[in-house]
Tab-separated table of C-alpha atoms in Angstrom:
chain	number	residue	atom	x	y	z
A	1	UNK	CA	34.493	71.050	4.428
A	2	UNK	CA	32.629	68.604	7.180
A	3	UNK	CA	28.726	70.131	5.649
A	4	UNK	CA	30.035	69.185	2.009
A	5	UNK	CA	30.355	65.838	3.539
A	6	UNK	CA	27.478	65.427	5.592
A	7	UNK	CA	24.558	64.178	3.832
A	8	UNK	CA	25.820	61.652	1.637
A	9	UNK	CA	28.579	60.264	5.045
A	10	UNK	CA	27.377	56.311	3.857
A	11	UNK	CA	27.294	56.627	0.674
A	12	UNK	CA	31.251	57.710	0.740
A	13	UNK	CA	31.384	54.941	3.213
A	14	UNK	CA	30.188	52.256	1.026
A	15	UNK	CA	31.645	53.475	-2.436
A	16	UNK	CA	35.303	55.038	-1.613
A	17	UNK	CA	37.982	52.852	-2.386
A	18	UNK	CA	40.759	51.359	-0.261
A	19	UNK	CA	43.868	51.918	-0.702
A	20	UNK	CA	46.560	49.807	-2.041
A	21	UNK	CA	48.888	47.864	0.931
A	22	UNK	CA	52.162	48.944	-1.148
A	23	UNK	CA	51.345	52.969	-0.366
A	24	UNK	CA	51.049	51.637	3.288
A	25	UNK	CA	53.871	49.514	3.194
A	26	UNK	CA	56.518	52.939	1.330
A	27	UNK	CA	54.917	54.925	4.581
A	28	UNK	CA	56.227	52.909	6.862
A	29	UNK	CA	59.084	51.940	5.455
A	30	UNK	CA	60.292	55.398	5.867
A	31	UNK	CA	58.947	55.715	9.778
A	32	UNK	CA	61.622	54.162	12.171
A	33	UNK	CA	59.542	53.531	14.886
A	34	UNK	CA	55.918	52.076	14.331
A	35	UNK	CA	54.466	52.519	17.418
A	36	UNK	CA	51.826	55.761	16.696
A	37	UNK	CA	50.165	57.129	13.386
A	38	UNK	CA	47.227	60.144	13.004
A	39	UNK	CA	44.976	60.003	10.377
A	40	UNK	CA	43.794	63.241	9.786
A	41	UNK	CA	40.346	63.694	7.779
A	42	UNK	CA	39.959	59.803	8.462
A	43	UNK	CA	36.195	60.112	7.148
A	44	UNK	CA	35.186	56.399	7.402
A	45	UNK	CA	38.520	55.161	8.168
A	46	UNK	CA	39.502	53.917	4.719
A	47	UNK	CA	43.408	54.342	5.395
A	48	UNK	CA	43.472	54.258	9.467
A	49	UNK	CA	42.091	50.670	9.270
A	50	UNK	CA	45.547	49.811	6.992
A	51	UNK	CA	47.496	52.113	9.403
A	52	UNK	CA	46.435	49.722	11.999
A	53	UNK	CA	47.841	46.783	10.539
A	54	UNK	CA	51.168	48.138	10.657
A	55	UNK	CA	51.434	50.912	13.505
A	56	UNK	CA	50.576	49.417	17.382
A	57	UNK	CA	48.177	52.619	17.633
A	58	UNK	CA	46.306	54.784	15.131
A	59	UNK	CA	44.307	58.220	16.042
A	60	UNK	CA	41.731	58.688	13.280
A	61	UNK	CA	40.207	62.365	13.785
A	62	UNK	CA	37.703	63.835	11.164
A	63	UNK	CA	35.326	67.149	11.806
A	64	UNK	CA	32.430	64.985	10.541
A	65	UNK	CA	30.784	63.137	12.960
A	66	UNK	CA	28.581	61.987	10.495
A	67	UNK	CA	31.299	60.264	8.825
A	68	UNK	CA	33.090	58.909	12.041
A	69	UNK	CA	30.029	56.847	13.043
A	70	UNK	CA	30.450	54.508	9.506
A	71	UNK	CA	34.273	54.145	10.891
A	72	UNK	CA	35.093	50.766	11.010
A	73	UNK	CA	35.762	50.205	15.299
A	74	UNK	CA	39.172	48.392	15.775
A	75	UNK	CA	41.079	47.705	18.740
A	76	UNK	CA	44.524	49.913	18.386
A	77	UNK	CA	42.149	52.628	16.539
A	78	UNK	CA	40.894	55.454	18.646
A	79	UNK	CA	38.520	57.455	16.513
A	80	UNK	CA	38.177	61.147	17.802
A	81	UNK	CA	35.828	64.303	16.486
A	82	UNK	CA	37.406	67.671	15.919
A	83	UNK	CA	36.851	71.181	14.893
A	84	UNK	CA	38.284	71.897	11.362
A	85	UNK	CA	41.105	73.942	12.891
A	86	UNK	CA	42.328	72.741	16.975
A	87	UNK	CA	43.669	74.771	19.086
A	88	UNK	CA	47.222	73.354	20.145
A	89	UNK	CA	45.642	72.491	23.555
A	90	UNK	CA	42.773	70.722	21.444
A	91	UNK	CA	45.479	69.037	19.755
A	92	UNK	CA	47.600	68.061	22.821
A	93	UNK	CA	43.909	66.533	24.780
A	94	UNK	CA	42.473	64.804	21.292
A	95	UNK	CA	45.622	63.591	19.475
A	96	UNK	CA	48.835	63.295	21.113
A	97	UNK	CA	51.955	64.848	23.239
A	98	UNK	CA	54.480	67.149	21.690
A	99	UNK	CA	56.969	65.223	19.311
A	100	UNK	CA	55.472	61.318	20.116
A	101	UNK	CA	53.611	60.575	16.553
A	102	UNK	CA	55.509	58.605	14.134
A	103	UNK	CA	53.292	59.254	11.023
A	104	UNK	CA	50.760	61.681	9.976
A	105	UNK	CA	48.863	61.062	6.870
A	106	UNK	CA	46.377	62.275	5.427
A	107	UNK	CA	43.742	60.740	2.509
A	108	UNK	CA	42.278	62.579	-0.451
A	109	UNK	CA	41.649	65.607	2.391
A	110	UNK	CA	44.373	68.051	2.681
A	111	UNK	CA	43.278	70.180	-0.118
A	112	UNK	CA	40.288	71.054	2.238
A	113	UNK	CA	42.657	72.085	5.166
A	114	UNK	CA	44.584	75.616	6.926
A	115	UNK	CA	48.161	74.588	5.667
A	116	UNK	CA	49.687	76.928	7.806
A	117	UNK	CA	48.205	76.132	10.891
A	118	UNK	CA	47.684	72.714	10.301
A	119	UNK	CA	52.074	71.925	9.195
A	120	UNK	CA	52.948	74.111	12.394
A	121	UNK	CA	50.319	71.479	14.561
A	122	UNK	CA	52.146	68.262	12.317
A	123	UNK	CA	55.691	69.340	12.919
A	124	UNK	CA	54.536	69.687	16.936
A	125	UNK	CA	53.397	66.298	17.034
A	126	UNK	CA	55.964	65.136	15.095
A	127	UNK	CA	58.923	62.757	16.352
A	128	UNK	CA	61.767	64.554	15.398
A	129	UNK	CA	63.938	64.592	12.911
A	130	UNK	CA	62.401	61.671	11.369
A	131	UNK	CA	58.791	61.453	11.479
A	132	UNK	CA	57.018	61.312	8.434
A	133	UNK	CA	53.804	62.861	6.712
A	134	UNK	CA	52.186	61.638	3.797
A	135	UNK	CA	49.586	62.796	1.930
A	136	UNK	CA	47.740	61.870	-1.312
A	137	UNK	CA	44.764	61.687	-3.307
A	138	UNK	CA	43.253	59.991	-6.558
A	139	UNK	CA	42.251	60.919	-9.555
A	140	UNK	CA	38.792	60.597	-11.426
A	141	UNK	CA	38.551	56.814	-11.954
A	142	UNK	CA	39.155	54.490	-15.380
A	143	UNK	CA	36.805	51.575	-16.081
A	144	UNK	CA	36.630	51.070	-19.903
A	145	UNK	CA	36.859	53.039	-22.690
A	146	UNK	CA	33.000	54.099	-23.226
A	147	UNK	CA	32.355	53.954	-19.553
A	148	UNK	CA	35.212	56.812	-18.882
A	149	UNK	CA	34.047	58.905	-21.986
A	150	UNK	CA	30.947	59.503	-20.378
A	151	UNK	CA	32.509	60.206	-17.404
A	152	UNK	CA	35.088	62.924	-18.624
A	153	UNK	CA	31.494	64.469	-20.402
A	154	UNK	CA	30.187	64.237	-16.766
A	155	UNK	CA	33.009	65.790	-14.703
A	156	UNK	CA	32.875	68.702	-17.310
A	157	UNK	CA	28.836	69.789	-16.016
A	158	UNK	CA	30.345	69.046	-12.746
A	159	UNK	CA	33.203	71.376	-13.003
A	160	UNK	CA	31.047	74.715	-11.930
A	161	UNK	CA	30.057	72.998	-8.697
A	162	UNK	CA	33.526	71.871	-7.374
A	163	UNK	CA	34.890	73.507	-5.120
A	164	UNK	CA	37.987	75.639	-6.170
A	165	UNK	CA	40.014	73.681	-3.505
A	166	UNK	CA	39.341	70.238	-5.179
A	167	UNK	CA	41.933	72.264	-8.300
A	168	UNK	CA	44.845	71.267	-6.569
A	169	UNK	CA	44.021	67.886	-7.234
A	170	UNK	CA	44.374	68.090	-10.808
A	171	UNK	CA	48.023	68.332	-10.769
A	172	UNK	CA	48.075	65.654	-8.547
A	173	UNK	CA	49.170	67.885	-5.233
A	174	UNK	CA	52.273	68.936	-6.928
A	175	UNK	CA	51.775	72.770	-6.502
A	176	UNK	CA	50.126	72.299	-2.941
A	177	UNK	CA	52.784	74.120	-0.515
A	178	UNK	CA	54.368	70.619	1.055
A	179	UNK	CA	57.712	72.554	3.458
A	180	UNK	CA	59.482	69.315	4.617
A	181	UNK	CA	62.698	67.706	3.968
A	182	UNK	CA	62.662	63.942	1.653
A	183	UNK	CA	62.793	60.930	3.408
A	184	UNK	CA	65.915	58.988	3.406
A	185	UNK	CA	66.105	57.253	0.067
A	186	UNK	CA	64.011	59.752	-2.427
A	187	UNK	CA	64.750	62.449	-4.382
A	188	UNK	CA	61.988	64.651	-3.615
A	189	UNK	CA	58.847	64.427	-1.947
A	190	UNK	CA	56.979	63.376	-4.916
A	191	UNK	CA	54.109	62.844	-6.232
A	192	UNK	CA	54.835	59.286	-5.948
A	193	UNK	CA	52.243	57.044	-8.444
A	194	UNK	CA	50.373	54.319	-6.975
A	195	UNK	CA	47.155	52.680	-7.866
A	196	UNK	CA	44.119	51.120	-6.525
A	197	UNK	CA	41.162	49.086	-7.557
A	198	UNK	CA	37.836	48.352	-6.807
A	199	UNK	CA	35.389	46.393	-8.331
A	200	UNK	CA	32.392	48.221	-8.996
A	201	UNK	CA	28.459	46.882	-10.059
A	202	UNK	CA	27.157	49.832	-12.030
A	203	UNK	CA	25.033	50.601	-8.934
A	204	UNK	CA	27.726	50.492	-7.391
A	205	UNK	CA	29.448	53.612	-9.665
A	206	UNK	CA	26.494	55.580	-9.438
A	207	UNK	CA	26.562	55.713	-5.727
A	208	UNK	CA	30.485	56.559	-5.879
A	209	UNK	CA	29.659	59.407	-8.421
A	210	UNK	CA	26.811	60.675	-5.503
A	211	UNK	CA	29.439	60.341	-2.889
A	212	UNK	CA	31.388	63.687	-4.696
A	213	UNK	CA	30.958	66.767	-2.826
A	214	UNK	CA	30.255	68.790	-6.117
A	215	UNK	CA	27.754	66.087	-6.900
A	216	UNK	CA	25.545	67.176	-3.514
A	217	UNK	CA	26.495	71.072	-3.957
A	218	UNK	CA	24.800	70.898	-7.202
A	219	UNK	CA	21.909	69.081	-5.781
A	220	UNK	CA	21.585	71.466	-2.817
A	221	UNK	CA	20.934	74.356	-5.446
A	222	UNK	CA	18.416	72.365	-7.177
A	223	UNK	CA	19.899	71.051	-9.638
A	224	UNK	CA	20.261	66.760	-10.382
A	225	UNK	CA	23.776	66.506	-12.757
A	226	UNK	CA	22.374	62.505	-12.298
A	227	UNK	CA	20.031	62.850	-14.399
A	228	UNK	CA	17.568	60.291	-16.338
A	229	UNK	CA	19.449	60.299	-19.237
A	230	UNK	CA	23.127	60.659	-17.961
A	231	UNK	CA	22.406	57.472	-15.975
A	232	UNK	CA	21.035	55.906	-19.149
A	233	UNK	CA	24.045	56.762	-20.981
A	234	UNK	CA	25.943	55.247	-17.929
A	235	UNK	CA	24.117	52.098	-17.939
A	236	UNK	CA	24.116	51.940	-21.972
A	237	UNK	CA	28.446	52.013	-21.774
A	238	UNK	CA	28.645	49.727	-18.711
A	239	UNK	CA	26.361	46.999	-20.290
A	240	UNK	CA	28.288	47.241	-23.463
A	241	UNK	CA	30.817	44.514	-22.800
A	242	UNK	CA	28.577	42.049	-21.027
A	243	UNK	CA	29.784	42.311	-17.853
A	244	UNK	CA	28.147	43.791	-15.059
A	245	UNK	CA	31.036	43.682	-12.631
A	246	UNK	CA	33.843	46.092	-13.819
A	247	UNK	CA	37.286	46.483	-11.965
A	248	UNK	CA	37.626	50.703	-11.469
A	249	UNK	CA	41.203	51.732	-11.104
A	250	UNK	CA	42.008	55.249	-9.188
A	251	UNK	CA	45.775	56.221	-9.619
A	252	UNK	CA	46.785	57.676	-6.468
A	253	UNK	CA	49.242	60.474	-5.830
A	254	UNK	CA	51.931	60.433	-2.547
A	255	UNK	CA	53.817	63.357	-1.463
A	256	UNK	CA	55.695	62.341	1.326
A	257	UNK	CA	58.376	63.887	3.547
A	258	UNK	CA	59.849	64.120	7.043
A	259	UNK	CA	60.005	66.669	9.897
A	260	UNK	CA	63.823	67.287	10.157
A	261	UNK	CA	65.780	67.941	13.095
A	262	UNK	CA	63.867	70.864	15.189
A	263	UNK	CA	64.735	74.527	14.788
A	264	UNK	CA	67.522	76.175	16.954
């Protein structure tokens, strides 16, 4: 998952979009204590520098190196590179003690992941019985009418070069094997809807679109889905209304749960 990443670590930087404070805010609402939270696949730190805000310490880990060095550096953030699967010695020396983290999330990245091994290592780490992991990701972005019928033509040559992980975003995680118990006050662990804007120059869009991993698999085989015309046909729909600064909106998707009390 880190190589899919790797040659395009500042453009993902620059285009990805935050994420809204109310997501942050539900997390931690649901988290007792505030004192520790691990971002796992923390890329450029989009959601650990939020974290931050609200927890007194954040671990942002991420097997890209590449993608750690556009991390913004923050006091109460330590930033740490890891193989895609730790041993739990690994994850004892780079993360944290057996049952001290109050939060694990995890942003637009656990489709990529070992869920076995990876829940076993988050239920370790895990305060217990109430510490939390959440988990989301966002959808294919809406600008304006022309703008996103372009793009839906777009994601459709795209489809053959995603990879079959990225599916289980198109239900918006709700078949992705989530085994914990709801926090206090939901029914289930979700999906939860949020949503999140950016606003976007249509250089801006075009760097976002190059920032997809299917967008560079495609382009390692030879083959440039940005294409003279497709970015004409971009540019032809953004200009449309006048405007040249658009607000994007990505509807984001939470499942969230908590550890429970540990086995007998």
């Amino acid at each position: 998952m880190a190589e899919l990443f790797l040659k395009q670590a500042k453009q993902y930087s620059d285009s990805r979009p935050s994420y809204p404070s109310q997501l942050f805010s539900f997390i931690a609402s649901k988290t007792p204590s505030h004192q520790l939270a691990w971002d796992v696949g923390t890329g450029s730190g989009q959601a650990a520098q939020s974290l931050a805000e609200i927890y007194e310490n954040v671990i942002g880990t991420d097997a890209s190196e590449k993608q750690l060095e556009y991390a913004v550096k923050l006091p109460n953030v330590r930033y740490e590179h890891t193989p895609s699967t730790m041993s739990m010695a690994e994850l004892e020396q780079k993360v944290a003690p057996e049952g001290t983290v109050d939060v694990v999330t995890i942003a637009q990245a656990l489709h990529w992941f070992d869920l076995p091994t990876f829940y076993r290592q988050v239920k370790w780490v895990l305060k217990k019985p109430h510490g939390v992991i959440a988990a989301w990701c966002y959808k294919e972005l809406r600008v304006t009418d022309a703008i996103d019928k372009v793009l839906d033509e777009y994601a459709v040559e795209l489809k053959p070069y995603r990879d079959p992980a990225c599916a289980l975003m198109d239900n918006d995680y709700r078949s992705i094997d989530f085994p914990f118990e709801t926090v206090d006050g939901a029914d289930d662990t979700g999906p939860i809807e949020f949503v999140t804007e950016k606003e976007m120059h249509l250089d801006d869009f075009l760097t976002y679109l190059r920032s997809w991993s299917a967008y560079q698999t495609a382009k390692d085989k030879g083959v440039e889905l940005l294409s003279e015309d497709v970015v004409e046909r971009f540019k032809s729909a953004w200009t449309e209304d006048g405007s040249p600064l658009k607000v994007a909106k990505f509807p984001v998707y939470l499942r969230i749960g908590k550890v429970g009390a540990p086995e007998a």
